[in-house]
Coordinates of N, CA and C and ligand atoms in Angstrom, one line a residue:
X1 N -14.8 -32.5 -57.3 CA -14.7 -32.6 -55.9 C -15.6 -33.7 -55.3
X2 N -15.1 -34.4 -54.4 CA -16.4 -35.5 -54.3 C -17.0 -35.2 -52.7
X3 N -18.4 -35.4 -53.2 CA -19.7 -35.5 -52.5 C -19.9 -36.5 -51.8
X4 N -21.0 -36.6 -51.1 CA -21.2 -38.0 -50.7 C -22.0 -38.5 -51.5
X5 N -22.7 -38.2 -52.5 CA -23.1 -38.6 -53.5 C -22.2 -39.6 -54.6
X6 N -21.1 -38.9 -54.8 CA -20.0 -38.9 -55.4 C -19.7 -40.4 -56.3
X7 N -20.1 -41.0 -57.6 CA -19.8 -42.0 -57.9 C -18.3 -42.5 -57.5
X8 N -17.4 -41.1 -57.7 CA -16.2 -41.5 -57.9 C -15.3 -41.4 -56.4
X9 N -16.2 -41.7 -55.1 CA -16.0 -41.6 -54.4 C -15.3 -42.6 -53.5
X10 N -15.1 -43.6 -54.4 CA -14.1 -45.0 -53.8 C -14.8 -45.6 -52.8
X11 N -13.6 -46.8 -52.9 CA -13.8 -47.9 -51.4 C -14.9 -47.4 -50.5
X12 N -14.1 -45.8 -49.7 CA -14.6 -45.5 -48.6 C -16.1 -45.3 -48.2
X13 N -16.3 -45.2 -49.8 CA -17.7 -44.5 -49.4 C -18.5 -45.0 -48.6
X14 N -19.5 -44.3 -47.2 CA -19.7 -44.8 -46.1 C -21.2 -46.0 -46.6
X15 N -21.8 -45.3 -47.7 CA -23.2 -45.9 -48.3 C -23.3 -47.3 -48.7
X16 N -21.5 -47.8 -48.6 CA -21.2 -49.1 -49.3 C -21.0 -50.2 -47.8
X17 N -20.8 -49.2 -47.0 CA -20.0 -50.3 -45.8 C -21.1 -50.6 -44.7
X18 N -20.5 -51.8 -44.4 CA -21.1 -51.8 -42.9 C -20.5 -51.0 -41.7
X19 N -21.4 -50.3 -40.7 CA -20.7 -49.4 -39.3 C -21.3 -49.4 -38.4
X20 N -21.1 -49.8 -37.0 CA -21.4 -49.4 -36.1 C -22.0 -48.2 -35.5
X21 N -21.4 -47.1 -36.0 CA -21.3 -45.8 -35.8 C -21.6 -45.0 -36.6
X22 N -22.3 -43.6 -36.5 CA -21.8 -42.7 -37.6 C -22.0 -41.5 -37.1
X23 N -20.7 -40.7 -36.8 CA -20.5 -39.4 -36.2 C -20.3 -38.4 -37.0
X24 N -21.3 -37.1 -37.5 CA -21.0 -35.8 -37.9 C -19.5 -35.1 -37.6
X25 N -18.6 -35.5 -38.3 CA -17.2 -34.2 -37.8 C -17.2 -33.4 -38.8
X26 N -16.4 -32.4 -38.5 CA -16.7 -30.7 -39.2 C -15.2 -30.6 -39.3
X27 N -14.9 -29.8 -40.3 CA -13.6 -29.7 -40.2 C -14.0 -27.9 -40.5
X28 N -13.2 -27.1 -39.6 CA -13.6 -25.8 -39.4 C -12.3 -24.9 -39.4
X29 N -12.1 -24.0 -40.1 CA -11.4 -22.7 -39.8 C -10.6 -21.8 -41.0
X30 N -10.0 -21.2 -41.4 CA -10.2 -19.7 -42.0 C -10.1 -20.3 -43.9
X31 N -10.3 -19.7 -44.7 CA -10.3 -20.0 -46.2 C -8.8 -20.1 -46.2
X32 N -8.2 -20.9 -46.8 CA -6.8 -21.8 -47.7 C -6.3 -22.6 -46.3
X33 N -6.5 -22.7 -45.1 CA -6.1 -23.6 -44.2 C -5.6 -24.7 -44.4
X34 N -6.0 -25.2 -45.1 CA -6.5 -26.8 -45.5 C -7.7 -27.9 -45.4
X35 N -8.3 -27.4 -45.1 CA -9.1 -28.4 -44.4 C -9.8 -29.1 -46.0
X36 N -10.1 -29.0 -46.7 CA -10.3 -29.6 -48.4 C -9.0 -30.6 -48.4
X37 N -7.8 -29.8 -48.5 CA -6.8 -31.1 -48.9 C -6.7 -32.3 -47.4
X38 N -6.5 -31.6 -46.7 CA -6.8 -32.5 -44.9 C -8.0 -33.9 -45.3
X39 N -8.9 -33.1 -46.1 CA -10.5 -34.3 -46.0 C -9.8 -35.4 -47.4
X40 N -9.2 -34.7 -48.1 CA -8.7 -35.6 -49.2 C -7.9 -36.4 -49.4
X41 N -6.5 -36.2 -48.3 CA -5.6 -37.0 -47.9 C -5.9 -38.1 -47.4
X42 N -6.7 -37.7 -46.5 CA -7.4 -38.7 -45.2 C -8.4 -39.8 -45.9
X43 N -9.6 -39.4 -47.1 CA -10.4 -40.3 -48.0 C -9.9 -40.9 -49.1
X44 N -8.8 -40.1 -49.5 CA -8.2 -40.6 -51.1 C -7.0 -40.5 -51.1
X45 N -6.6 -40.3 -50.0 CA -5.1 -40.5 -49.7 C -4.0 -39.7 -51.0
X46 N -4.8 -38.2 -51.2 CA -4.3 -37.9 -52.5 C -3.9 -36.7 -52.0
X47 N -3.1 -35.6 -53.2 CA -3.3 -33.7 -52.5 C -3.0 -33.2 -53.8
X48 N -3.4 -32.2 -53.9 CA -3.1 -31.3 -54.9 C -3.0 -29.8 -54.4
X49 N -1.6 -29.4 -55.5 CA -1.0 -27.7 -54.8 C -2.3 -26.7 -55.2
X50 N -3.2 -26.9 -56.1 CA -4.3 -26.0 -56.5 C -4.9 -26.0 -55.7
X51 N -5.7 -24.7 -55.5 CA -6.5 -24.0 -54.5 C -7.8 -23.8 -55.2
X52 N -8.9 -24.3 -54.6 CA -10.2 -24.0 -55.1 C -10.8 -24.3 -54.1
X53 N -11.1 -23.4 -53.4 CA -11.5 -22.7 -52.2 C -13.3 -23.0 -52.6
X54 N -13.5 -23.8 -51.1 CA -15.1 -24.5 -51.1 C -15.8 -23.4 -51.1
X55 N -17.0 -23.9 -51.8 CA -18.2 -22.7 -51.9 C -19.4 -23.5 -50.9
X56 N -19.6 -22.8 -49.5 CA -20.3 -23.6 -48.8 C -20.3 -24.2 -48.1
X57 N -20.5 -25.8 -48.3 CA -20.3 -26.9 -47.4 C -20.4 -27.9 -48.5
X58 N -19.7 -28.7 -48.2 CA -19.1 -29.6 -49.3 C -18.8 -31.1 -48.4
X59 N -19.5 -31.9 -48.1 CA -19.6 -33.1 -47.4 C -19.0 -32.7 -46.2
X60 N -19.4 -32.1 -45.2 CA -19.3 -31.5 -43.9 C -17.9 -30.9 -44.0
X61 N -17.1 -30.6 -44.6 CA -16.1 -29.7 -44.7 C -16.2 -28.3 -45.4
X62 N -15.9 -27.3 -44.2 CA -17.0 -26.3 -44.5 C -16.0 -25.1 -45.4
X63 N -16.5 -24.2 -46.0 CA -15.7 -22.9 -46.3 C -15.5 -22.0 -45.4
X64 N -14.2 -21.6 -45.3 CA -13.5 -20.8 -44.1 C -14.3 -19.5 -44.8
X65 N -14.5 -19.1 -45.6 CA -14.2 -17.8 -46.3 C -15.7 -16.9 -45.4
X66 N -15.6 -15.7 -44.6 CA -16.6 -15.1 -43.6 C -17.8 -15.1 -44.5
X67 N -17.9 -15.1 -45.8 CA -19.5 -14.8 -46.6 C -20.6 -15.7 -46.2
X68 N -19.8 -17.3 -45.9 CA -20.8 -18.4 -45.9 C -20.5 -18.8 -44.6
X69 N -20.2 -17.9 -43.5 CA -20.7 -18.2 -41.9 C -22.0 -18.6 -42.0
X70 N -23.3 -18.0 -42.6 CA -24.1 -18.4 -41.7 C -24.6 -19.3 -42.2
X71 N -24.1 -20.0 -43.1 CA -24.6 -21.8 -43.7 C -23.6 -22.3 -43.2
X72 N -22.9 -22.0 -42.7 CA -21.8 -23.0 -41.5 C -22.4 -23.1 -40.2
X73 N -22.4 -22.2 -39.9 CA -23.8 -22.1 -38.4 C -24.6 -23.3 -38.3
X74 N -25.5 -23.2 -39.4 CA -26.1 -23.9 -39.4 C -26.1 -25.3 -39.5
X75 N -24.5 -26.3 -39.6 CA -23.9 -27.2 -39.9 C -23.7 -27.6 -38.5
X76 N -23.7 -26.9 -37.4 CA -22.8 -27.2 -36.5 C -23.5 -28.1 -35.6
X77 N -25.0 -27.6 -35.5 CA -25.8 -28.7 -35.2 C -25.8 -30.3 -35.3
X78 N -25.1 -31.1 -34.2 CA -25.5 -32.5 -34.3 C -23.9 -32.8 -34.7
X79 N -23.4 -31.7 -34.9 CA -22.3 -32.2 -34.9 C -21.5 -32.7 -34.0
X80 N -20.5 -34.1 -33.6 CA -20.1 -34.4 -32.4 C -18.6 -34.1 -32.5
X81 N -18.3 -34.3 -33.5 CA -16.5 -33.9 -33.3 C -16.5 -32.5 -34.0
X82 N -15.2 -31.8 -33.9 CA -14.5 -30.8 -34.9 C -13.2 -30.5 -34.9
X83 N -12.6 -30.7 -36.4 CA -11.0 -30.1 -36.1 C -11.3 -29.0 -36.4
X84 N -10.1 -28.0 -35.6 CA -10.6 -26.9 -35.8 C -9.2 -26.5 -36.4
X85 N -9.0 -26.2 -38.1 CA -7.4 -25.5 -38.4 C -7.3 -24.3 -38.6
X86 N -5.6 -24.5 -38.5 CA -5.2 -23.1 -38.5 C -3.6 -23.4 -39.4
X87 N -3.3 -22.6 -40.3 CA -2.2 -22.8 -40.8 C -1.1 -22.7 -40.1
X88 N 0.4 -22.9 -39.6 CA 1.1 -22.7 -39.3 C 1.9 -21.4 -40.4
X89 N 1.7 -21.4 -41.2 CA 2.4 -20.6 -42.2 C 1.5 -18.8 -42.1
X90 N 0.3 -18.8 -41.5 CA -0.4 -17.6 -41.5 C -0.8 -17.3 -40.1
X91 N -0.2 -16.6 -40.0 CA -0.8 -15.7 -38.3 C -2.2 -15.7 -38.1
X92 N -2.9 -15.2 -39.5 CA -4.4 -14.5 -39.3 C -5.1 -15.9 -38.8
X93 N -4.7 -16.9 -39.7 CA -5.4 -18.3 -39.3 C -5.0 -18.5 -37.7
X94 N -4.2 -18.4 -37.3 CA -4.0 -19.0 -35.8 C -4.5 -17.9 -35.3
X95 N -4.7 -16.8 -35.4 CA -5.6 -15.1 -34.7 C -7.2 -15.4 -34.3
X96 N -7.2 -16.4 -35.8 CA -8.9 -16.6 -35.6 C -9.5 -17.9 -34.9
X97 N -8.5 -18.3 -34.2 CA -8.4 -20.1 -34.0 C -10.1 -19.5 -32.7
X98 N -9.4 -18.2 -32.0 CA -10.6 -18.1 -30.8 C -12.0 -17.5 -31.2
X99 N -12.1 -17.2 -32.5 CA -13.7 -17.1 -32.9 C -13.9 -18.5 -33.2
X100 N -13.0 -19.2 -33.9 CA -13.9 -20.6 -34.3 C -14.5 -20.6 -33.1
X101 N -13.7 -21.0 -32.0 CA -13.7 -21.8 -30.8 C -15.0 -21.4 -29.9
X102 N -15.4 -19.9 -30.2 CA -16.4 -19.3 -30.3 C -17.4 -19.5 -30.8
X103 N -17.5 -19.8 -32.2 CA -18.2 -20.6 -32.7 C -18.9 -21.9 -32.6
X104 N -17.7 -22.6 -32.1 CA -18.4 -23.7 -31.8 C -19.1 -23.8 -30.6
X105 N -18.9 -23.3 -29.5 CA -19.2 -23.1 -28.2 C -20.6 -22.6 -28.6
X106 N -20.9 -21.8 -29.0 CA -22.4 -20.8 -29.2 C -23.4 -22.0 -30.1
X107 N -22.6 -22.5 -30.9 CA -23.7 -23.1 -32.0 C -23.4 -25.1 -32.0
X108 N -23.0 -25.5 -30.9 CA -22.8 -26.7 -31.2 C -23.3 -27.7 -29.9
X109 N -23.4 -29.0 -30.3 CA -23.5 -29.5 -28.8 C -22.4 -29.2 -28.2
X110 N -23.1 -29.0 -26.4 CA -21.9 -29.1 -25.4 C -20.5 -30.1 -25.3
X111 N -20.9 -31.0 -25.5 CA -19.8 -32.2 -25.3 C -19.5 -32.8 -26.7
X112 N -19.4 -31.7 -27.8 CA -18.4 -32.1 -28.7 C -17.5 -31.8 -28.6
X113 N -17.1 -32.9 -29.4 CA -15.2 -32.5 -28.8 C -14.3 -32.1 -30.5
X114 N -13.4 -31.0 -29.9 CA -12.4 -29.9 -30.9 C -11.0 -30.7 -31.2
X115 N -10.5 -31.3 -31.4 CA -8.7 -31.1 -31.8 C -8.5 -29.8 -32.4
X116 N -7.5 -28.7 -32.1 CA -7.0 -28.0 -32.7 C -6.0 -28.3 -33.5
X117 N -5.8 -28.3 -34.9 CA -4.8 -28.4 -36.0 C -4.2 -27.7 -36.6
X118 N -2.6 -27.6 -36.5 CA -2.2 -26.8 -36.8 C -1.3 -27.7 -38.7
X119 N -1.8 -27.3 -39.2 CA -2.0 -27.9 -40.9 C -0.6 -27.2 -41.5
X120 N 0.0 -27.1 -42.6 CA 1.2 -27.1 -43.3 C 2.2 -27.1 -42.5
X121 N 2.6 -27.8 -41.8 CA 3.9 -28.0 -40.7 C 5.1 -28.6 -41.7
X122 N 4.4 -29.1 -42.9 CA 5.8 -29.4 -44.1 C 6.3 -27.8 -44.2
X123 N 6.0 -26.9 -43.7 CA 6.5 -25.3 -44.2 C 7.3 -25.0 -43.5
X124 N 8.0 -25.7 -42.8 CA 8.8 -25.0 -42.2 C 10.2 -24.1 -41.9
X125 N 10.0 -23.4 -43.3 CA 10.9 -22.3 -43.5 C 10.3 -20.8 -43.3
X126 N 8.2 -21.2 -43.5 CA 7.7 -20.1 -44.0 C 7.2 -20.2 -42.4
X127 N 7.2 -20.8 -41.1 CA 6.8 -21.0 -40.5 C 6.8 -19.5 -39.3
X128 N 5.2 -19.5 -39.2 CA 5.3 -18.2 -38.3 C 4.7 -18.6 -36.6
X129 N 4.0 -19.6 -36.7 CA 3.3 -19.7 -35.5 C 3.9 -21.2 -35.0
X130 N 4.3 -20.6 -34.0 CA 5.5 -22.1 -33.0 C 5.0 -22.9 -32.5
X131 N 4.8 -24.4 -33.0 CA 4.3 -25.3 -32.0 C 4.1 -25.2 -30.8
X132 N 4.6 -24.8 -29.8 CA 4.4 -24.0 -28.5 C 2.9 -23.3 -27.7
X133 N 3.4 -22.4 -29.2 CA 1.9 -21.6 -29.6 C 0.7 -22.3 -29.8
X134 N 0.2 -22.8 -30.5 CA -0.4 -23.7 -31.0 C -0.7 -24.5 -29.7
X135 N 0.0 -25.0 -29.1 CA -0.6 -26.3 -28.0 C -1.2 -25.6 -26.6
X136 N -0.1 -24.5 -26.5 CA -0.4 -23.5 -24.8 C -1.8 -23.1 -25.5
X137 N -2.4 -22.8 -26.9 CA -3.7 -22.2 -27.2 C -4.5 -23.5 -26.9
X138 N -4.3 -24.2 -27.5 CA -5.0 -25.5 -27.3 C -5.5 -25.8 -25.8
X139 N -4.2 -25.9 -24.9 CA -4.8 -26.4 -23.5 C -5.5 -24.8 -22.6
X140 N -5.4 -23.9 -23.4 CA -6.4 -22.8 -22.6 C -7.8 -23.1 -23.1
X141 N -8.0 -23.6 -24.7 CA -9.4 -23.7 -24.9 C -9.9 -25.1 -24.5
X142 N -8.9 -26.0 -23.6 CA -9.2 -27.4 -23.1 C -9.5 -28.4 -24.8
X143 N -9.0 -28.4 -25.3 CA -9.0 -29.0 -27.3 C -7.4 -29.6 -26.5
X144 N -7.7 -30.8 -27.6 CA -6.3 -32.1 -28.1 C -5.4 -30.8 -28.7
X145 N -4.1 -31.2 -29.3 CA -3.7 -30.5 -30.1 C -2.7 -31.2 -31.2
X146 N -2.7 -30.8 -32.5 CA -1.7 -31.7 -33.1 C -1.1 -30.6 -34.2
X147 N 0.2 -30.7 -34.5 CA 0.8 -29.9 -35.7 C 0.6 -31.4 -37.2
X148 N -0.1 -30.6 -38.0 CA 0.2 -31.7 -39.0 C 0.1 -31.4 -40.7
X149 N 0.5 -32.2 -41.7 CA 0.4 -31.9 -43.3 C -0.1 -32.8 -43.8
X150 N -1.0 -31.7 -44.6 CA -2.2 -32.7 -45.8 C -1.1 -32.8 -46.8
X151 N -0.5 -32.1 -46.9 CA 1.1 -32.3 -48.6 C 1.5 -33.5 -48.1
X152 N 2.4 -33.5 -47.1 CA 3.2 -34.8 -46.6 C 2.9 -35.8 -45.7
X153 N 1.4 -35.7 -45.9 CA 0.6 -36.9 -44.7 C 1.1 -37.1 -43.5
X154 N 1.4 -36.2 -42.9 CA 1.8 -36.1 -41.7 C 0.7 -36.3 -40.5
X155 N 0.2 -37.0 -39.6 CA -1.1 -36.8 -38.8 C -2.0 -37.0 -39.1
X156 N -2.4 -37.3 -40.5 CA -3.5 -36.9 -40.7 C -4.4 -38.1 -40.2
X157 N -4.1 -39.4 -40.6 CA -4.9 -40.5 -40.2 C -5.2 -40.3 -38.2
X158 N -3.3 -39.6 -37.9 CA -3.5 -39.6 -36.3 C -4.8 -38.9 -35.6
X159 N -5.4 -37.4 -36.5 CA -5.8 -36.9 -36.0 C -7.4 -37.4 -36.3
X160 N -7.8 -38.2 -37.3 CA -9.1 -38.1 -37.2 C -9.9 -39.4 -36.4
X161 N -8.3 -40.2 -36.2 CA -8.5 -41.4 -35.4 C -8.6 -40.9 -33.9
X162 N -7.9 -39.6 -33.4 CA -8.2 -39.0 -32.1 C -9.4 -38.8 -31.6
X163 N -9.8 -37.9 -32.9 CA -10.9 -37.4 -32.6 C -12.0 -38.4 -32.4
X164 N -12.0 -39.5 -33.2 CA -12.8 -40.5 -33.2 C -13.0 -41.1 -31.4
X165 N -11.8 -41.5 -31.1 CA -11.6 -41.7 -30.0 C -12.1 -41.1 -28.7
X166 N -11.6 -39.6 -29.3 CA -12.3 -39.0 -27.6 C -13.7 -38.9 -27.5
X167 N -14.3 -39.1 -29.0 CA -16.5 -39.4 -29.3 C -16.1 -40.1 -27.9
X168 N -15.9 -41.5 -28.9 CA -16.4 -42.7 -28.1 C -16.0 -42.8 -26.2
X169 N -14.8 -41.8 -25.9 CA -14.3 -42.4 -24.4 C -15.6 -40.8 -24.1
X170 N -15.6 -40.2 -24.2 CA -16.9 -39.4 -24.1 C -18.4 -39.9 -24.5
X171 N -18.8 -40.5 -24.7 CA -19.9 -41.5 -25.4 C -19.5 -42.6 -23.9
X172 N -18.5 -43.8 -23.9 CA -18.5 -44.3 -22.5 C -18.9 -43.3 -21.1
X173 N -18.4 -42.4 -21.1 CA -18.6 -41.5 -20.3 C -19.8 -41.2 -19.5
X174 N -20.8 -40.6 -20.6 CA -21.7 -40.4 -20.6 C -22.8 -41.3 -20.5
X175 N -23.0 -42.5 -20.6 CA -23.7 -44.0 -20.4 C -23.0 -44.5 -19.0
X176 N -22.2 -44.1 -18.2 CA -22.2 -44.4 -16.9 C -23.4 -44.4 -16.3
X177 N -23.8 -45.0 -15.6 CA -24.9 -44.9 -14.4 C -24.5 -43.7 -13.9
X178 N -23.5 -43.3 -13.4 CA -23.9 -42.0 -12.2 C -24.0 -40.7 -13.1
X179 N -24.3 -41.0 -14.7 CA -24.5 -39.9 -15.8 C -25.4 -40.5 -16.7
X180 N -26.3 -41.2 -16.0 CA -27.2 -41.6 -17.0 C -28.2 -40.5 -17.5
X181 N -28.9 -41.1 -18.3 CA -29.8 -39.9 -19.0 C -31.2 -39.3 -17.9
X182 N -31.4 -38.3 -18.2 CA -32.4 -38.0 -16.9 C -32.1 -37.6 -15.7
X183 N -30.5 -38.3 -15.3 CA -30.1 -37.8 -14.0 C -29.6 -36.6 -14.2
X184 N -29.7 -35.6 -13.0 CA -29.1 -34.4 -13.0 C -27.7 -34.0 -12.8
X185 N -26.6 -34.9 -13.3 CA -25.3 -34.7 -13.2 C -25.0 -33.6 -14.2
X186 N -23.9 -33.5 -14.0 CA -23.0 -32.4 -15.1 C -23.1 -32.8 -16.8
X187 N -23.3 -31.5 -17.6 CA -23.2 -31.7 -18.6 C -24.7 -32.5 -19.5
X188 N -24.0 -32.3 -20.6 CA -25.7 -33.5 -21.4 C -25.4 -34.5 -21.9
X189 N -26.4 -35.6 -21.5 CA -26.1 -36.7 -21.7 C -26.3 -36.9 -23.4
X190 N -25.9 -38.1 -24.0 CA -25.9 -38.3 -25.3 C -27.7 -38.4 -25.5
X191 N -28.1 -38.5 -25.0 CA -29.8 -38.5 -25.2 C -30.1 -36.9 -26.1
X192 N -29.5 -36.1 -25.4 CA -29.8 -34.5 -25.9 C -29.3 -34.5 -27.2
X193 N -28.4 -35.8 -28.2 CA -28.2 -35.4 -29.0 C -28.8 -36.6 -30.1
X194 N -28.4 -35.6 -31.6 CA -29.2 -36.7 -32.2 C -28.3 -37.8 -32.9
X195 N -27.1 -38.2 -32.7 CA -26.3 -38.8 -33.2 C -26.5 -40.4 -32.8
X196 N -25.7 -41.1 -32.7 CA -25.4 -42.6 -32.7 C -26.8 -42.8 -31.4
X197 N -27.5 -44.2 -32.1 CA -28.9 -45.1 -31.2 C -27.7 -46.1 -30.6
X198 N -26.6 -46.8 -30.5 CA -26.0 -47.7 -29.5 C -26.0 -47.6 -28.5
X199 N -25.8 -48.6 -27.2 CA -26.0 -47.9 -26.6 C -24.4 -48.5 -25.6
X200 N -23.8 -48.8 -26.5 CA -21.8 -49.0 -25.9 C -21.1 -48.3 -27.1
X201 N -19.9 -48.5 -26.8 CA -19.0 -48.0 -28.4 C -18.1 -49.1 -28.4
X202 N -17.6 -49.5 -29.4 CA -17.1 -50.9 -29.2 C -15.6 -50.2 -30.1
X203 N -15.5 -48.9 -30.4 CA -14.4 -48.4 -30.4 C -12.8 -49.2 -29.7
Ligands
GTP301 P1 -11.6 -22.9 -48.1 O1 -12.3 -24.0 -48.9 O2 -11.5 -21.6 -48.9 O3 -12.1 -22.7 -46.8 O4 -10.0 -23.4 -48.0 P2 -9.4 -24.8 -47.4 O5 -9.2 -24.7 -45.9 O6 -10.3 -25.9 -47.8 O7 -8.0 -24.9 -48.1 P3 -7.5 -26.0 -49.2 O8 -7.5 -27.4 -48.7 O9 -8.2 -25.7 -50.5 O10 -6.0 -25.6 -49.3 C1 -5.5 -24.3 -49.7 C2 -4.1 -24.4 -50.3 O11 -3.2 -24.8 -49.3 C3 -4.0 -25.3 -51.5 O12 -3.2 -24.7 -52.5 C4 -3.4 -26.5 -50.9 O13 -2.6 -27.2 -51.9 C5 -2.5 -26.0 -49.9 N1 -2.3 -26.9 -48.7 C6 -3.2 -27.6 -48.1 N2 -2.6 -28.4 -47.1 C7 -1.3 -28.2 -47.2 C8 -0.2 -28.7 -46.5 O14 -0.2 -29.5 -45.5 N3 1.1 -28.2 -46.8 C9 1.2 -27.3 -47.9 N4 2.5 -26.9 -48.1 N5 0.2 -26.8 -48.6 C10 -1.0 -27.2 -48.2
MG302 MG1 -12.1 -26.0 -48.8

């Protein structure tokens, strides 16, 4: 499984490149969701049908499984984005989409920002929770929302390129003058957090 340590970690590896940026995302929600094949598609543009369910946290992609909540907790900190999944093929995963959301709310900065993901949408015979579903949840917990597949690469570049996106138009945001740091407007300014020293996003 690769690390950020990871010799065999390819091209991508962040320790090789030059970046502007570098944002904490979390990829969050119940054990077998996807979120391991989701991070693998998206780096190595690879998938595999085996299940080897993370023990812990494994380069900010966390284990759904309830034993290792409270070393996820403790991840959430500084974190700026998070997808938050849920299988389309399992009720329980979409049941629990409002603890995550709970989760992240209690333990994360204010103004990170969630896409909710609804992951194996290639399943569509085993399919229990209706796109419908999925997005009406989405716009009550104010989160993006996207149906997508780590198997059939569906979304996946879409989604982490969103998320990327709403950082940075939230990052412009936030560096307005009438939300500068210190002033007493709504919300916290990027100062409260410990992520990106720039002081534009050239996103
Ligand atoms: P934990 O590490 O236990 O939290 O699980 P996880 O969310 O990381 O799930 P993982 O990525 O390990 O995937 C669980 C199973 O679902 C594996 O057998 C994957 O092959 C399968 N899977 C993942 N994504 C998809 C998908 O988009 N479509 C289908 N059909 N299967 C998928
Ligand atoms: Mg995993």
């Amino acid at each position: 499984m690769a690390s950020a340590g990871d010799p065999h970690a390819g091209p991508r590896d962040a320790a090789d490149q030059n970046f502007d940026y570098m944002f904490k995302l979390l990829l969050i929600g119940n054990s077998s969701v996807g979120k391991t094949s989701f991070l693998f598609r998206y780096a190595d543009d690879s998938f595999t049908p085996a299940f080897v369910s993370t023990v812990g946290i494994d380069f900010k992609d966390t284990a759904g499984q309830e034993r290792y909540r409270t070393i996820t907790t403790a991840y959430y900190r500084g974190a700026m984005g998070f997808l938050l999944m849920y299988d389309v093929a399992n009720q329980e995963s979409f049941a629990a989409v409002q603890d995550w959301a709970t989760q992240i709310k209690t333990y994360s900065w204010d103004n990170a920002q969630v896409i909710l993901v609804g992951n194996k949408c290639d399943l569509e015979d085993e399919r229990v929770v209706p796109a419908e579903d999925g997005r009406r949840l989405a716009d009550d917990l104010g989160f993006e929302f996207f149906e997508a597949s780590a198997k059939e690469n569906i979304n996946v570049k879409q989604v982490f390129e969103r998320l990327v996106d709403v950082i940075c138009e939230k990052m412009n945001e936030s560096l307005e003058p009438s939300s500068s740091p210190g002033s007493n407007g709504k919300g916290p300014a990027l100062g409260d957090t410990p992520p990106p020293q720039p002081s534009s996003c050239s996103c």
